[in-house]
């Protein structure tokens, strides 16, 4: 498996980047706004994240919560204009990325931090063969010649389990199925053996059986290369399967961060709690869905106070008038941006235990 | 667990409202200058089922399995290549013109994409009121505006929004408009083609709950077409699993989710992630290799045999019939030579 890639042309180049204490990425108080005709949309309002080697961080949020914009800001591929990074810092192995020149950025983007996009069909160039597109990474960044790069592309296609890689290296994107296209995207993303991989909704457009294949492949690659993986998604099921830590976003802010087990056992923010109660579960019957009322806010008109207050069942006057609550530690290793996080936590612990206790045998026998 | 026997008894003496028999829809593939037909895409290839009054039948499958085409056949948006579709004792496929139009009043559809299924140049009032232009006798001309406002109220939108345009609404609200249009003529059957898959997670539950409430209030029967097996389990009384244009397994919700006997159903269920990290690594995963074959050239005999982990020689020779096969507690229809119950999802009953 991995030995096919340890050939010189694909092996990790002489990287001058070494993480201190395993810390790869440090995002602090990131601010991004989009200046549109309808006004300024605050897409990201002070997001702080970090990612360690070999770790999977899931960024969870609905459309418009700012999760994809966060990824674009980290990658340095934000469309400017209309998007502007107005504050904060993004450090890779301790070095600030936001002040770098575009030339310096290019040496990070690809070899160090790489990205997989949601829609593989529109992310691949329709007029070039897929092998050529994968090989381009090696030609541009490593100066590999055409035939070496092509051979490397074939090996990468084999690594991501594309059957008949040698025969299909000259095929065009439209000749592949959705799952295979996503594999090609993954092959491109890992071509330079990056330390950080950002996967933006990598399986949203795919069927469940194919989704399972792709998630298994990503997990395998991450294990093999000790990559840090940022998984951006809205799917609470996928997250439960693969994430180590979770960051929940709402209206451009982080509302809760925690390790995967504690967040599912007892969410500390009303939004996370609402999300978990509103999704139907495959392994439950007779479940009542407790929908979150209302709609996510328009980012040009974020309500004053806590942005979640109009939909929140815990909301009090303080939530409507005081400045939005900061992300604060509510339990060791757990942070939530809510004035009443302790109450939410206590309620969640009670509610989420409920089904297990009522059907006492269920908790034990469940596999 | 006696509820399974109860529900089976319930369905058997309930009234069949819609009955499909051997429905087939083939699309010609044309090529060349003279557009000669060079092949057939077998989108739906022999589907039979009964829909009972007041129930929800879920239809699940991967993209390209023909579930949306089936939905469109049920409302006769597509005319079948062969087969029959009986509603109230009348074969809809044999009707046309006014007679078909009258029948369609009772079978309406809600589409998947709330962004493209509403005309952007019409107001909400025009969109929901349009069915009354085609069926003017349902509501007298003078009462239409009131009726539209009632419908808006029924689906949880403000009646004052009657003059707004679709772009002024969010995705979830638009889907409510689509549902209001679907129920405007007081249909008996509502076909829902992926009604919540384009919606955000927090909004999806609102629409699912709305659909359940409307079913109770109006006594509707639903055909709920979706790829999300968790949503389908939540809303359905019975479930049909489709693969390459055919139903491979059909049964009530418990039979399909707790005692699936078809290998495809088992693989599909095992691939659905469950939002519970404590189950990580403990759930059995059946990973299917490859992709769904092309419906223009489906595998011979059992269509699943090319990806099946149980396939033997007989599977590529003899087509298994969709017959009742033992599932450990009773029997339900499954189209597999080697049908065998297997627990994939450990179900917890949380109804209180």
XYZ file of C-alpha atoms in Angstrom, chain A:
367
model
C 0.000 0.000 0.000
C 2.093 2.817 1.288
C 5.279 1.472 -0.274
C 3.918 2.213 -3.727
C 4.056 5.852 -2.796
C 7.371 5.971 -1.012
C 9.075 6.325 -4.389
C 11.124 9.443 -4.594
C 8.835 11.357 -6.911
C 5.811 11.241 -4.651
C 7.407 11.068 -1.260
C 7.060 14.017 1.025
C 9.551 16.608 -0.156
C 12.114 18.266 2.035
C 9.593 20.004 4.188
C 10.938 22.904 6.158
C 7.810 22.829 8.246
C 7.801 20.997 11.520
C 4.997 21.370 13.988
C 5.864 22.272 17.561
C 4.179 19.926 20.039
C 2.269 18.388 17.160
C 0.311 21.608 16.577
C -0.197 22.066 12.852
C -2.704 24.807 12.500
C -3.751 27.626 14.737
C -6.603 29.900 13.751
C -7.286 32.780 16.056
C -10.161 35.226 16.089
C -10.665 35.009 12.328
C -12.965 37.649 10.848
C -14.282 37.516 7.293
C -16.857 39.732 5.696
C -18.458 39.821 2.269
C -19.119 43.281 0.902
C -22.189 42.902 -1.259
C -24.694 45.259 -2.774
C -27.140 44.342 -0.033
C -24.701 45.320 2.660
C -21.843 43.777 4.549
C -22.366 40.128 5.438
C -20.313 39.051 8.427
C -19.580 35.522 7.325
C -17.105 34.791 10.106
C -17.089 36.540 13.447
C -14.081 35.576 15.495
C -13.440 31.902 14.895
C -10.588 30.209 16.756
C -9.557 26.658 15.928
C -6.532 24.456 16.186
C -5.519 21.191 14.593
C -2.908 18.679 15.710
C -1.073 15.995 13.790
C -3.138 12.912 13.013
C -6.271 14.508 14.404
C -9.714 14.805 12.824
C -11.532 18.021 13.562
C -15.107 18.211 12.334
C -16.547 21.637 11.621
C -20.287 21.213 11.810
C -22.816 23.732 10.609
C -25.729 24.420 8.303
C -25.518 26.299 5.035
C -24.503 29.884 5.665
C -22.900 29.153 9.022
C -19.476 30.069 7.637
C -17.856 26.657 7.694
C -16.779 26.657 4.050
C -15.602 30.261 4.263
C -13.400 29.308 7.211
C -11.807 26.625 5.056
C -11.313 29.015 2.163
C -9.682 31.569 4.458
C -7.269 28.939 5.802
C -6.427 27.809 2.268
C -6.092 31.386 1.034
C -8.579 30.872 -1.765
C -11.226 33.304 -0.631
C -12.675 35.297 -3.522
C -11.513 38.865 -2.896
C -13.651 40.870 -3.563
C -16.326 40.333 -2.325
C -14.746 38.425 0.581
C -12.251 40.161 2.869
C -10.348 38.839 5.848
C -10.676 41.717 8.258
C -8.921 40.336 11.278
C -7.397 37.450 13.134
C -4.572 35.130 12.310
C -3.978 31.755 10.679
C -0.693 30.142 11.665
C 0.755 27.022 10.126
C 3.486 25.437 12.264
C 3.755 28.767 14.037
C 4.124 30.913 10.895
C 1.490 33.481 10.033
C -0.141 32.775 6.678
C -2.331 35.836 6.282
C 0.596 38.250 5.815
C 2.433 36.066 3.298
C 2.815 36.986 -0.339
C 0.908 34.943 -2.886
C 4.199 33.307 -3.952
C 4.894 32.114 -0.413
C 1.289 30.989 -0.050
C 1.638 28.736 -3.066
C 4.408 26.828 -1.364
C 2.035 26.016 1.456
C -1.083 25.432 -0.594
C -0.796 21.905 -1.946
C 2.429 20.583 -0.400
C 1.420 21.475 3.178
C -2.310 22.243 3.289
C -4.557 20.678 0.700
C -8.279 20.582 0.105
C -11.050 18.392 -1.289
C -14.182 20.095 -2.534
C -17.784 19.025 -2.388
C -18.687 18.984 -6.015
C -16.048 16.963 -7.817
C -17.530 17.470 -11.257
C -17.295 21.231 -11.194
C -13.938 21.186 -9.396
C -12.226 19.129 -12.085
C -11.376 20.666 -15.418
C -13.647 19.017 -18.001
C -11.239 19.433 -20.936
C -8.175 17.701 -19.461
C -7.721 14.000 -18.729
C -7.841 13.212 -15.010
C -4.322 11.782 -15.018
C -3.001 15.029 -16.434
C -4.745 16.995 -13.708
C -3.327 14.826 -10.939
C 0.125 14.945 -12.507
C -0.055 18.726 -12.748
C 0.484 18.930 -8.995
C 3.806 17.126 -9.349
C 4.903 18.961 -12.470
C 4.252 22.376 -10.989
C 5.376 21.839 -7.418
C 8.074 19.198 -7.833
C 9.236 19.954 -11.345
C 8.668 16.338 -12.312
C 8.848 15.563 -16.013
C 5.756 14.409 -17.843
C 6.328 10.690 -17.841
C 7.382 10.528 -14.168
C 4.418 12.656 -13.183
C 2.109 10.419 -15.206
C 3.437 7.289 -13.526
C 2.967 8.943 -10.144
C -0.583 9.878 -11.110
C -1.312 6.245 -11.949
C 0.043 5.136 -8.586
C -2.083 7.742 -6.838
C -5.167 6.583 -8.725
C -4.404 3.040 -7.639
C -3.946 4.227 -4.076
C -7.418 5.732 -4.008
C -8.795 2.428 -5.347
C -9.764 3.455 -8.858
C -10.034 0.174 -10.760
C -8.024 -0.023 -13.981
C -6.007 3.092 -13.172
C -3.496 2.580 -15.983
C -6.261 2.248 -18.563
C -8.250 5.181 -17.231
C -5.482 7.700 -16.643
C -6.317 9.432 -19.928
C -10.076 9.447 -19.400
C -11.958 12.683 -18.846
C -13.905 13.622 -15.688
C -17.314 13.084 -17.285
C -16.423 9.458 -17.952
C -16.290 8.737 -14.220
C -19.090 8.249 -11.716
C -19.559 10.640 -8.802
C -17.719 8.418 -6.348
C -14.797 7.908 -8.736
C -14.534 11.657 -9.370
C -14.341 12.235 -5.649
C -11.514 9.677 -5.518
C -9.689 11.627 -8.215
C -10.078 14.793 -6.146
C -8.616 12.932 -3.189
C -5.724 11.681 -5.316
C -4.947 15.277 -6.329
C -5.200 16.472 -2.764
C -2.768 13.871 -1.397
C -0.401 14.022 -4.395
C 2.117 16.186 -2.546
C 1.620 14.409 0.764
C 0.250 17.372 2.705
C 0.286 17.610 6.478
C -3.206 19.094 6.614
C -6.154 17.987 4.522
C -9.353 20.021 4.494
C -12.366 18.096 3.214
C -15.320 20.375 2.482
C -18.472 18.227 2.431
C -16.614 15.425 0.633
C -19.553 13.030 0.519
C -22.624 15.254 0.466
C -23.417 14.618 -3.196
C -22.839 10.868 -2.951
C -25.017 7.868 -2.165
C -24.619 6.247 1.249
C -22.847 3.145 -0.017
C -20.320 5.314 -1.877
C -20.099 7.694 1.063
C -19.026 4.789 3.246
C -16.296 3.880 0.741
C -14.958 7.447 0.570
C -14.967 7.976 4.339
C -13.153 4.675 4.811
C -10.557 5.740 2.236
C -10.012 9.098 3.939
C -9.600 7.440 7.326
C -7.082 4.994 5.870
C -5.041 7.722 4.194
C -5.049 9.818 7.311
C -3.827 6.910 9.411
C -1.119 6.090 6.872
C 0.209 9.647 6.586
C -0.626 11.034 10.016
C -2.408 13.926 8.357
C -4.439 16.429 10.272
C -7.931 16.335 8.789
C -10.504 19.106 8.924
C -13.851 17.649 7.946
C -16.476 20.219 7.076
C -19.986 18.837 7.049
C -23.571 19.181 8.134
C -24.033 15.454 8.605
C -24.107 14.523 12.289
C -23.895 10.847 11.403
C -20.645 11.075 9.466
C -19.122 13.208 12.202
C -19.947 10.669 14.912
C -18.143 8.007 12.925
C -14.838 9.756 12.255
C -14.215 12.928 14.257
C -11.984 13.332 17.301
C -13.107 16.838 18.110
C -16.073 18.866 16.920
C -16.541 22.572 16.399
C -20.138 23.658 15.856
C -20.716 26.860 13.900
C -23.770 29.068 13.784
C -24.062 32.409 11.977
C -20.314 32.797 11.562
C -19.388 31.966 15.134
C -18.279 28.907 16.984
C -20.993 28.044 19.450
C -19.500 24.888 20.899
C -16.275 22.899 20.786
C -15.771 19.556 22.458
C -14.511 16.063 21.930
C -16.857 13.888 19.938
C -18.049 11.696 22.795
C -19.069 14.395 25.215
C -20.860 16.492 22.610
C -23.152 13.624 21.593
C -23.647 12.479 25.175
C -24.635 15.937 26.387
C -24.449 19.048 24.214
C -23.717 22.283 26.057
C -25.180 24.767 23.569
C -28.911 24.977 22.809
C -28.212 24.932 19.062
C -26.236 21.685 19.237
C -28.896 20.257 21.493
C -31.584 21.269 19.007
C -29.696 19.778 16.071
C -29.278 16.433 17.784
C -32.941 16.307 18.760
C -34.122 17.201 15.264
C -32.428 14.489 13.229
C -34.185 11.197 12.638
C -32.041 8.231 13.690
C -31.812 4.999 11.795
C -31.646 2.967 14.982
C -34.637 4.477 16.732
C -38.322 4.021 16.207
C -41.212 5.941 17.611
C -38.890 8.925 17.785
C -40.388 12.384 17.980
C -38.493 15.026 16.093
C -38.103 18.196 18.084
C -37.606 20.741 15.317
C -35.745 23.970 15.988
C -38.235 26.708 15.163
C -37.420 29.621 12.902
C -34.600 30.040 10.428
C -30.862 30.702 10.510
C -30.305 34.479 10.393
C -29.455 36.501 7.341
C -25.750 37.339 7.703
C -26.305 40.954 6.710
C -28.770 41.307 9.569
C -27.494 39.197 12.432
C -29.784 39.819 15.419
C -28.317 41.786 18.325
C -27.126 39.787 21.291
C -26.633 36.076 20.857
C -27.303 35.242 17.172
C -29.271 32.143 18.176
C -31.600 33.944 20.600
C -34.697 34.162 18.327
C -34.749 30.362 17.991
C -33.567 29.466 21.450
C -35.772 28.023 24.177
C -33.382 29.179 26.888
C -33.321 32.788 25.694
C -33.696 35.497 28.341
C -33.352 39.253 28.178
C -29.622 38.997 28.672
C -29.375 36.995 25.412
C -31.206 39.668 23.454
C -29.455 42.735 24.777
C -25.983 41.879 26.011
C -23.125 41.423 23.572
C -22.962 37.889 22.191
C -21.607 35.446 24.766
C -17.980 34.442 24.284
C -16.846 30.882 23.891
C -15.937 29.887 27.435
C -14.857 26.732 29.165
C -17.833 24.968 30.749
C -16.152 21.663 31.518
C -12.512 20.701 31.122
C -11.886 20.538 27.366
C -15.373 21.778 26.531
C -16.298 25.257 25.471
C -19.675 26.761 24.683
C -20.862 30.255 23.776
C -24.006 30.447 25.865
C -24.982 32.343 29.010
C -26.841 29.278 30.214
C -24.447 26.559 29.104
C -24.495 24.900 32.535
C -28.288 24.621 32.466
C -28.218 23.279 28.925
C -25.603 20.743 29.892
C -27.614 19.561 32.881
C -30.806 19.313 30.815
C -29.046 17.485 28.003
C -27.511 14.981 30.357
C -30.984 14.233 31.701
C -32.764 14.136 28.332
C -30.165 12.234 26.415
C -29.922 9.598 29.105
C -33.650 9.177 29.045
C -34.042 6.638 26.225
C -31.298 4.444 27.661
C -32.768 4.399 31.137
C -36.341 3.802 30.165
C -35.342 0.862 28.028
C -32.682 -0.284 30.413
C -31.564 -3.229 28.371
C -31.125 -1.032 25.299
C -28.076 0.731 26.606
C -26.213 -2.499 27.220
C -27.271 -4.539 24.263
C -26.825 -1.869 21.672
C -23.850 -2.573 19.521
